[in-house]
mmCIF file of C-alpha atoms in Angstrom:
data_model
loop_
_atom_site.group_PDB
_atom_site.id
_atom_site.type_symbol
_atom_site.label_atom_id
_atom_site.label_comp_id
_atom_site.label_asym_id
_atom_site.label_seq_id
_atom_site.Cartn_x
_atom_site.Cartn_y
_atom_site.Cartn_z
ATOM 1 C CA MET I 1238 75.369 83.158 79.388
ATOM 2 C CA PHE I 1239 75.312 83.101 83.202
ATOM 3 C CA ALA I 1240 79.010 82.172 83.375
ATOM 4 C CA ARG I 1241 79.905 84.918 80.921
ATOM 5 C CA ARG I 1242 77.936 87.456 82.965
ATOM 6 C CA ILE I 1243 79.873 86.498 86.104
ATOM 7 C CA LEU I 1244 83.182 86.883 84.253
ATOM 8 C CA VAL I 1245 82.339 90.328 82.952
ATOM 9 C CA THR I 1246 80.931 91.594 86.250
ATOM 10 C CA LEU I 1247 83.623 90.334 88.582
ATOM 11 C CA CYS I 1248 86.672 90.382 86.321
ATOM 12 C CA LEU I 1249 87.680 86.876 87.353
ATOM 13 C CA LEU I 1250 90.445 86.340 84.805
ATOM 14 C CA ILE I 1251 89.750 82.581 84.719
ATOM 15 C CA PRO I 1252 91.939 80.419 82.444
ATOM 16 C CA THR I 1253 90.788 77.217 80.793
ATOM 17 C CA LEU I 1254 91.475 74.136 82.924
ATOM 18 C CA SER I 1255 94.276 71.890 81.734
ATOM 19 C CA HIS I 1256 93.193 68.258 81.672
ATOM 20 C CA SER I 1257 96.783 67.192 82.346
ATOM 21 C CA GLN I 1258 96.800 68.814 85.780
ATOM 22 C CA SER I 1259 97.795 66.352 88.506
ATOM 23 C CA PHE I 1260 97.529 66.346 92.285
ATOM 24 C CA ALA I 1261 101.201 67.358 92.552
ATOM 25 C CA ASP I 1262 100.632 70.629 90.679
ATOM 26 C CA TYR I 1263 99.590 73.961 92.123
ATOM 27 C CA LEU I 1264 96.272 75.309 90.893
ATOM 28 C CA TYR I 1265 96.562 75.983 87.137
ATOM 29 C CA GLU I 1266 100.328 75.516 87.126
ATOM 30 C CA ASN I 1267 100.176 73.297 84.046
ATOM 31 C CA THR I 1268 97.704 75.597 82.353
ATOM 32 C CA PHE I 1269 99.936 78.622 82.881
ATOM 33 C CA TYR I 1270 102.925 76.666 81.616
ATOM 34 C CA ASN I 1271 101.139 75.439 78.486
ATOM 35 C CA LEU I 1272 99.709 78.883 77.706
ATOM 36 C CA GLY I 1273 103.140 80.446 78.063
ATOM 37 C CA ASN I 1274 104.957 77.783 76.109
ATOM 38 C CA SER I 1275 102.543 78.070 73.191
ATOM 39 C CA TYR I 1276 102.790 81.862 73.146
ATOM 40 C CA LEU I 1277 106.581 81.878 73.349
ATOM 41 C CA ASP I 1278 106.628 79.541 70.345
ATOM 42 C CA ARG I 1279 104.832 82.279 68.411
ATOM 43 C CA VAL I 1280 107.070 85.029 69.732
ATOM 44 C CA GLY I 1281 110.106 82.931 68.794
ATOM 45 C CA ASP I 1282 109.102 83.194 65.145
ATOM 46 C CA LEU I 1283 109.593 86.968 65.202
ATOM 47 C CA PRO I 1284 112.977 88.284 64.048
ATOM 48 C CA THR I 1285 115.088 90.318 66.446
ATOM 49 C CA ASP I 1286 115.249 93.961 65.430
ATOM 50 C CA ASN I 1287 118.421 95.458 63.993
ATOM 51 C CA VAL I 1288 118.181 99.081 65.105
ATOM 52 C CA ASP I 1289 120.581 100.208 62.374
ATOM 53 C CA ARG I 1290 117.977 99.241 59.781
ATOM 54 C CA LEU I 1291 115.209 101.331 61.328
ATOM 55 C CA PRO I 1292 114.212 104.816 60.116
ATOM 56 C CA ALA I 1293 116.203 107.477 61.934
ATOM 57 C CA ASP I 1294 113.334 108.639 64.166
ATOM 58 C CA GLN I 1295 112.432 105.085 65.231
ATOM 59 C CA LYS I 1296 116.063 104.222 65.873
ATOM 60 C CA SER I 1297 116.519 107.303 68.032
ATOM 61 C CA ALA I 1298 113.402 106.574 70.116
ATOM 62 C CA CYS I 1299 114.361 102.927 70.571
ATOM 63 C CA LEU I 1300 117.938 103.670 71.594
ATOM 64 C CA GLN I 1301 116.715 106.298 74.030
ATOM 65 C CA ARG I 1302 114.309 103.855 75.686
ATOM 66 C CA TYR I 1303 116.935 101.143 76.123
ATOM 67 C CA GLY I 1304 119.819 103.500 76.865
ATOM 68 C CA ARG I 1305 118.698 104.222 80.413
ATOM 69 C CA MET I 1306 117.906 100.563 81.109
ATOM 70 C CA LEU I 1307 121.234 99.183 79.904
ATOM 71 C CA ASN I 1308 123.674 101.840 81.098
ATOM 72 C CA ASP I 1309 124.638 99.946 84.255
ATOM 73 C CA GLY I 1310 125.137 96.648 82.399
ATOM 74 C CA VAL I 1311 122.119 94.969 84.058
ATOM 75 C CA LEU I 1312 118.587 94.664 82.707
ATOM 76 C CA ASP I 1313 116.604 94.580 85.964
ATOM 77 C CA ILE I 1314 113.111 93.081 85.477
ATOM 78 C CA ARG I 1315 110.782 92.452 88.416
ATOM 79 C CA ILE I 1316 107.495 90.539 88.376
ATOM 80 C CA ALA I 1317 105.007 90.989 91.220
ATOM 81 C CA LEU I 1318 102.324 88.299 91.219
ATOM 82 C CA GLY I 1319 99.321 89.729 93.029
ATOM 83 C CA TYR I 1320 96.948 87.842 95.317
ATOM 84 C CA PHE I 1321 95.207 86.057 92.470
ATOM 85 C CA ASP I 1322 92.026 84.672 94.007
ATOM 86 C CA TRP I 1323 89.386 82.871 91.984
ATOM 87 C CA THR I 1324 86.164 83.986 93.649
ATOM 88 C CA VAL I 1325 82.909 82.556 92.269
ATOM 89 C CA GLY I 1326 80.789 82.258 95.414
ATOM 90 C CA HIS I 1327 81.195 78.499 95.775
ATOM 91 C CA ASP I 1328 83.899 75.881 96.201
ATOM 92 C CA VAL I 1329 86.343 75.531 93.326
ATOM 93 C CA ARG I 1330 87.133 71.993 92.210
ATOM 94 C CA ALA I 1331 89.942 71.294 89.755
ATOM 95 C CA GLY I 1332 92.083 68.294 88.903
ATOM 96 C CA GLY I 1333 90.119 66.114 91.313
ATOM 97 C CA ARG I 1334 90.701 68.422 94.291
ATOM 98 C CA ASN I 1335 88.444 70.732 96.237
ATOM 99 C CA TYR I 1336 90.265 74.029 96.791
ATOM 100 C CA GLY I 1337 87.413 75.566 98.747
ATOM 101 C CA LEU I 1338 86.219 79.134 98.420
ATOM 102 C CA SER I 1339 88.362 81.685 96.566
ATOM 103 C CA PRO I 1340 91.560 79.686 96.029
ATOM 104 C CA SER I 1341 94.733 81.425 94.850
ATOM 105 C CA MET I 1342 96.372 80.920 91.454
ATOM 106 C CA ASP I 1343 99.489 83.062 91.833
ATOM 107 C CA ILE I 1344 101.578 80.222 93.285
ATOM 108 C CA GLY I 1345 100.834 78.072 90.239
ATOM 109 C CA ALA I 1346 101.706 81.009 87.987
ATOM 110 C CA PHE I 1347 105.044 81.450 89.762
ATOM 111 C CA TYR I 1348 106.139 77.865 89.214
ATOM 112 C CA ALA I 1349 104.961 77.863 85.596
ATOM 113 C CA ILE I 1350 106.898 81.045 84.786
ATOM 114 C CA ARG I 1351 109.942 79.720 86.629
ATOM 115 C CA ASP I 1352 109.865 76.562 84.512
ATOM 116 C CA LEU I 1353 109.473 78.585 81.314
ATOM 117 C CA LEU I 1354 112.412 80.807 82.265
ATOM 118 C CA THR I 1355 114.683 77.861 82.943
ATOM 119 C CA SER I 1356 113.581 75.739 79.948
ATOM 120 C CA GLY I 1357 115.184 75.617 76.498
ATOM 121 C CA CYS I 1358 114.582 78.294 73.883
ATOM 122 C CA SER I 1359 112.086 78.237 71.039
ATOM 123 C CA GLY I 1360 113.278 79.962 67.878
ATOM 124 C CA ASN I 1361 114.464 83.504 68.563
ATOM 125 C CA SER I 1362 112.801 83.749 71.987
ATOM 126 C CA ARG I 1363 115.018 84.765 74.922
ATOM 127 C CA PHE I 1364 112.506 84.045 77.694
ATOM 128 C CA CYS I 1365 114.450 80.853 78.332
ATOM 129 C CA ARG I 1366 117.699 79.298 79.578
ATOM 130 C CA PHE I 1367 117.872 81.429 82.694
ATOM 131 C CA ARG I 1368 119.542 79.939 85.732
ATOM 132 C CA GLN I 1369 118.471 80.388 89.301
ATOM 133 C CA GLU I 1370 120.639 82.871 91.136
ATOM 134 C CA GLN I 1371 122.737 81.167 93.777
ATOM 135 C CA GLY I 1372 121.011 81.305 97.145
ATOM 136 C CA ASN I 1373 117.867 83.002 95.827
ATOM 137 C CA PRO I 1374 115.011 80.847 94.464
ATOM 138 C CA TYR I 1375 113.138 83.985 93.394
ATOM 139 C CA ALA I 1376 115.812 85.460 91.101
ATOM 140 C CA PHE I 1377 116.993 84.250 87.687
ATOM 141 C CA VAL I 1378 119.925 85.468 85.614
ATOM 142 C CA LYS I 1379 121.215 85.160 82.064
ATOM 143 C CA ASP I 1380 123.854 86.920 79.960
ATOM 144 C CA VAL I 1381 122.410 88.410 76.786
ATOM 145 C CA THR I 1382 123.436 90.797 74.033
ATOM 146 C CA ILE I 1383 120.956 93.604 73.497
ATOM 147 C CA GLN I 1384 121.475 95.942 70.562
ATOM 148 C CA GLY I 1385 125.112 94.879 70.428
ATOM 149 C CA ARG I 1386 125.751 95.418 74.142
ATOM 150 C CA PRO I 1387 126.583 92.547 76.536
ATOM 151 C CA VAL I 1388 124.180 92.718 79.482
ATOM 152 C CA ARG I 1389 123.313 90.638 82.534
ATOM 153 C CA ALA I 1390 119.533 90.087 82.536
ATOM 154 C CA ARG I 1391 118.101 89.548 86.017
ATOM 155 C CA ILE I 1392 114.466 88.669 86.694
ATOM 156 C CA GLN I 1393 113.083 88.727 90.225
ATOM 157 C CA MET I 1394 109.623 87.250 90.814
ATOM 158 C CA TYR I 1395 107.521 86.710 93.936
ATOM 159 C CA PHE I 1396 103.953 85.583 94.644
ATOM 160 C CA SER I 1397 101.487 86.944 97.203
ATOM 161 C CA SER I 1398 99.514 84.001 98.620
ATOM 162 C CA ALA I 1399 100.741 82.091 101.667
ATOM 163 C CA SER I 1400 98.885 79.049 100.329
ATOM 164 C CA GLU I 1401 96.290 78.239 97.707
ATOM 165 C CA TYR I 1402 93.573 77.965 100.362
ATOM 166 C CA LEU I 1403 91.737 81.097 101.504
ATOM 167 C CA GLU I 1404 90.611 79.465 104.748
ATOM 168 C CA ASN I 1405 94.232 78.812 105.705
ATOM 169 C CA ASN I 1406 95.433 82.243 104.628
ATOM 170 C CA LEU I 1407 92.832 83.888 106.852
ATOM 171 C CA GLY I 1408 93.231 81.306 109.625
ATOM 172 C CA ASN I 1409 96.281 79.347 110.733
ATOM 173 C CA LEU I 1410 98.490 81.029 108.100
ATOM 174 C CA ASN I 1411 97.256 84.540 108.841
ATOM 175 C CA TYR I 1412 100.594 85.695 110.248
ATOM 176 C CA GLN I 1413 102.474 84.368 107.215
ATOM 177 C CA GLN I 1414 99.900 85.872 104.861
ATOM 178 C CA THR I 1415 100.117 89.300 106.469
ATOM 179 C CA ALA I 1416 103.910 89.201 106.293
ATOM 180 C CA ARG I 1417 103.834 88.090 102.662
ATOM 181 C CA THR I 1418 101.345 90.816 101.716
ATOM 182 C CA ASP I 1419 103.502 93.454 103.421
ATOM 183 C CA PHE I 1420 106.589 92.124 101.653
ATOM 184 C CA MET I 1421 104.866 92.171 98.261
ATOM 185 C CA GLU I 1422 103.641 95.732 98.686
ATOM 186 C CA SER I 1423 107.206 96.761 99.482
ATOM 187 C CA PHE I 1424 108.613 94.691 96.604
ATOM 188 C CA TRP I 1425 106.211 96.336 94.131
ATOM 189 C CA ALA I 1426 107.002 99.816 95.465
ATOM 190 C CA ARG I 1427 110.753 99.215 95.084
ATOM 191 C CA ALA I 1428 110.251 97.758 91.609
ATOM 192 C CA LEU I 1429 108.385 100.879 90.502
ATOM 193 C CA GLN I 1430 111.192 103.059 91.814
ATOM 194 C CA ASP I 1431 114.348 101.072 91.097
ATOM 195 C CA ALA I 1432 113.788 98.425 88.406
ATOM 196 C CA ASP I 1433 114.197 98.910 84.676
ATOM 197 C CA ALA I 1434 110.878 97.116 84.106
ATOM 198 C CA ALA I 1435 108.164 96.341 86.661
ATOM 199 C CA PHE I 1436 105.309 93.960 85.846
ATOM 200 C CA TYR I 1437 102.205 93.354 87.979
ATOM 201 C CA PHE I 1438 100.092 90.277 87.199
ATOM 202 C CA GLY I 1439 96.852 89.956 89.136
ATOM 203 C CA HIS I 1440 93.538 91.699 89.766
ATOM 204 C CA SER I 1441 92.706 95.360 89.089
ATOM 205 C CA ARG I 1442 90.062 95.271 91.842
ATOM 206 C CA ASN I 1443 87.937 97.820 89.967
ATOM 207 C CA GLY I 1444 90.727 100.371 90.225
ATOM 208 C CA GLY I 1445 91.680 99.467 93.795
ATOM 209 C CA GLY I 1446 94.690 97.374 92.783
ATOM 210 C CA PRO I 1447 97.414 96.382 92.336
ATOM 211 C CA ASP I 1448 96.506 94.132 95.243
ATOM 212 C CA PHE I 1449 98.662 91.690 97.198
ATOM 213 C CA GLY I 1450 96.322 90.544 99.961
ATOM 214 C CA PRO I 1451 93.190 88.406 100.325
ATOM 215 C CA PRO I 1452 90.151 90.169 98.902
ATOM 216 C CA VAL I 1453 87.805 92.287 100.998
ATOM 217 C CA PHE I 1454 84.405 90.588 100.935
ATOM 218 C CA TYR I 1455 80.918 91.764 101.697
ATOM 219 C CA LYS I 1456 80.278 90.769 105.309
ATOM 220 C CA GLY I 1457 79.262 87.137 105.585
ATOM 221 C CA ARG I 1458 79.450 86.513 101.834
ATOM 222 C CA ASN I 1459 82.016 85.038 99.464
ATOM 223 C CA LYS I 1460 81.670 88.024 97.157
ATOM 224 C CA VAL I 1461 84.363 90.632 96.589
ATOM 225 C CA ASN I 1462 83.373 94.111 97.721
ATOM 226 C CA TYR I 1463 84.322 95.995 94.575
ATOM 227 C CA GLY I 1464 82.622 99.113 95.886
ATOM 228 C CA TYR I 1465 85.226 99.310 98.628
ATOM 229 C CA TYR I 1466 88.103 99.001 96.166
ATOM 230 C CA GLU I 1467 86.617 101.511 93.749
ATOM 231 C CA SER I 1468 86.136 104.051 96.516
ATOM 232 C CA ALA I 1469 89.255 103.542 98.652
ATOM 233 C CA GLN I 1470 91.719 102.648 95.839
ATOM 234 C CA PRO I 1471 94.318 101.361 98.343
ATOM 235 C CA GLY I 1472 96.674 99.701 95.863
ATOM 236 C CA PHE I 1473 96.482 102.489 93.302
ATOM 237 C CA LYS I 1474 97.233 105.137 95.909
ATOM 238 C CA ARG I 1475 100.261 103.181 97.115
ATOM 239 C CA MET I 1476 101.445 102.857 93.518
ATOM 240 C CA LEU I 1477 101.151 106.595 92.894
ATOM 241 C CA ASN I 1478 102.981 107.367 96.135
ATOM 242 C CA SER I 1479 105.810 105.067 95.063
ATOM 243 C CA LEU I 1480 106.077 106.750 91.676
ATOM 244 C CA ASN I 1481 106.210 110.194 93.229
ATOM 245 C CA SER I 1482 109.617 109.524 94.755
ATOM 246 C CA GLY I 1483 112.835 109.507 92.760
ATOM 247 C CA LYS I 1484 113.681 107.150 89.914
ATOM 248 C CA GLN I 1485 110.857 105.396 88.085
ATOM 249 C CA ALA I 1486 110.811 102.164 86.095
ATOM 250 C CA ASP I 1487 111.250 102.724 82.372
ATOM 251 C CA VAL I 1488 108.597 100.101 81.634
ATOM 252 C CA ILE I 1489 105.515 99.395 83.758
ATOM 253 C CA GLY I 1490 103.259 96.472 82.874
ATOM 254 C CA LEU I 1491 99.857 96.365 84.561
ATOM 255 C CA MET I 1492 98.669 92.941 83.524
ATOM 256 C CA SER I 1493 95.139 92.950 84.905
ATOM 257 C CA CYS I 1494 91.551 93.613 83.856
ATOM 258 C CA ALA I 1495 90.807 96.933 82.122
ATOM 259 C CA SER I 1496 94.022 98.343 83.568
ATOM 260 C CA ARG I 1497 94.212 101.160 81.021
ATOM 261 C CA ASP I 1498 90.815 102.539 82.020
ATOM 262 C CA HIS I 1499 91.496 102.061 85.721
ATOM 263 C CA PHE I 1500 95.045 103.401 85.964
ATOM 264 C CA TRP I 1501 96.425 105.065 82.837
ATOM 265 C CA GLY I 1502 95.354 108.696 83.270
ATOM 266 C CA ARG I 1503 96.849 109.379 86.697
ATOM 267 C CA LEU I 1504 99.729 106.979 86.078
ATOM 268 C CA ARG I 1505 100.762 109.000 83.027
ATOM 269 C CA SER I 1506 100.936 112.134 85.173
ATOM 270 C CA ALA I 1507 102.931 110.407 87.903
ATOM 271 C CA ALA I 1508 105.376 108.630 85.558
ATOM 272 C CA PRO I 1509 105.533 110.603 82.290
ATOM 273 C CA ARG I 1510 108.752 108.927 81.071
ATOM 274 C CA SER I 1511 107.625 105.338 81.671
ATOM 275 C CA GLY I 1512 106.327 103.141 78.888
ATOM 276 C CA VAL I 1513 103.132 101.472 80.105
ATOM 277 C CA ILE I 1514 101.558 98.176 78.988
ATOM 278 C CA THR I 1515 97.887 97.661 79.838
ATOM 279 C CA SER I 1516 94.672 95.892 78.877
ATOM 280 C CA THR I 1517 91.661 97.718 77.502
ATOM 281 C CA SER I 1518 88.792 95.561 78.766
ATOM 282 C CA VAL I 1519 87.576 92.918 81.192
ATOM 283 C CA ILE I 1520 89.378 89.894 79.805
ATOM 284 C CA ASN I 1521 90.523 86.335 80.430
ATOM 285 C CA VAL I 1522 93.807 85.594 82.128
ATOM 286 C CA ASP I 1523 95.243 84.343 78.832
ATOM 287 C CA GLU I 1524 95.650 87.801 77.326
ATOM 288 C CA VAL I 1525 97.401 89.622 80.157
ATOM 289 C CA TYR I 1526 99.541 86.616 81.057
ATOM 290 C CA THR I 1527 100.826 85.925 77.560
ATOM 291 C CA ALA I 1528 101.290 89.633 76.813
ATOM 292 C CA MET I 1529 103.504 89.899 79.889
ATOM 293 C CA LEU I 1530 105.699 87.063 78.629
ATOM 294 C CA GLY I 1531 105.833 88.621 75.171
ATOM 295 C CA GLY I 1532 106.757 92.007 76.612
ATOM 296 C CA ILE I 1533 109.568 90.603 78.721
ATOM 297 C CA ASP I 1534 110.898 88.621 75.779
ATOM 298 C CA SER I 1535 110.903 91.842 73.748
ATOM 299 C CA LEU I 1536 112.926 93.610 76.416
ATOM 300 C CA LEU I 1537 115.445 90.771 76.483
ATOM 301 C CA ARG I 1538 115.869 91.149 72.714
ATOM 302 C CA GLY I 1539 115.887 94.953 72.562
ATOM 303 C CA GLN I 1540 112.846 95.030 70.312
ATOM 304 C CA CYS I 1541 111.612 98.375 69.018
ATOM 305 C CA GLN I 1542 108.281 99.946 68.131
ATOM 306 C CA LYS I 1543 106.514 97.595 65.726
ATOM 307 C CA THR I 1544 108.090 94.326 66.816
ATOM 308 C CA PHE I 1545 107.604 95.054 70.515
ATOM 309 C CA TYR I 1546 103.931 95.855 69.932
ATOM 310 C CA LYS I 1547 103.507 92.706 67.876
ATOM 311 C CA SER I 1548 105.078 90.586 70.628
ATOM 312 C CA LEU I 1549 102.336 91.748 72.988
ATOM 313 C CA ARG I 1550 99.587 90.959 70.486
ATOM 314 C CA MET I 1551 100.389 87.608 68.879
ATOM 315 C CA THR I 1552 96.839 86.229 69.228
ATOM 316 C CA SER I 1553 93.573 87.710 68.004
ATOM 317 C CA ARG I 1554 92.383 88.452 71.537
ATOM 318 C CA ASN I 1555 95.696 90.015 72.542
ATOM 319 C CA ALA I 1556 95.510 92.177 69.426
ATOM 320 C CA LYS I 1557 92.052 93.298 70.515
ATOM 321 C CA TYR I 1558 92.692 93.955 74.198
ATOM 322 C CA ILE I 1559 96.414 94.652 74.855
ATOM 323 C CA THR I 1560 98.059 97.996 74.224
ATOM 324 C CA MET I 1561 101.035 100.132 75.211
ATOM 325 C CA ASP I 1562 101.500 103.862 75.661
ATOM 326 C CA GLY I 1563 104.507 106.120 75.919
ATOM 327 C CA MET I 1564 107.000 103.378 75.113
ATOM 328 C CA PHE I 1565 108.712 104.757 72.033
ATOM 329 C CA GLU I 1566 106.957 108.072 71.526
#
């Protein structure tokens, strides 16, 4: 009961530890990989939509959504992995290692997603068989056919933490951490403005996110100051400012705790043409993480209303907590 109360109060998004994790892995790298691989197996069982077989109104809405994204021959998807700290007020031990206070999980998530992208395909899934772009370890490309159109799919993905260790990120790696945070804020802003689909995976910070830097703590305590985030809303304000200028991503995925309640209302006003994927409650990492993979796979296949929604909600908890708005309406 105590552990559950901490999860609900602090929105920790803690995944289940993988017993196969070794010293060579980043924190929860194997867990993220196994979660994603299992979910993509399920998504691979879904057929790929044939838009010509849809009712006329659904076909029109689907073609309109993808038309803007595919017109230049490139499906541009960007994934911003936020500063994903695990803050519980004490040292975190996993896989035989002591990671100290508030270690970061976004580096492990990056390598797991990279391995999923470059692995073989399962069934009809297309979140697979990408190749690393020459000279860029953070970009992956693949040629696909979407709704009968040949397209180059390009996925860019970056993480926010300089290391897994908070003490280092605030200490000897402070310069690198500050530079990485600044880069990620800029990367997310450009994704919102220029990409076809922009996905954030991290913490909502009680409405203060998306967040790409070490958490703000209560002075002298290893406890996140959610009151600060709720009041100042630094990440949300930056996001709205980005959306108020020029082109906006056709799809925005906010894969974080209770993101619909925290962000949807004002986001809808700022980006009325964007389809938005969110969560509806304080949840585990499993739901937002797997829904993000399912959503990207749907984009790579040109999925429409019902199939796209199903790809986000392939487990009972995803079906309960993941939703989308404005996508095909």
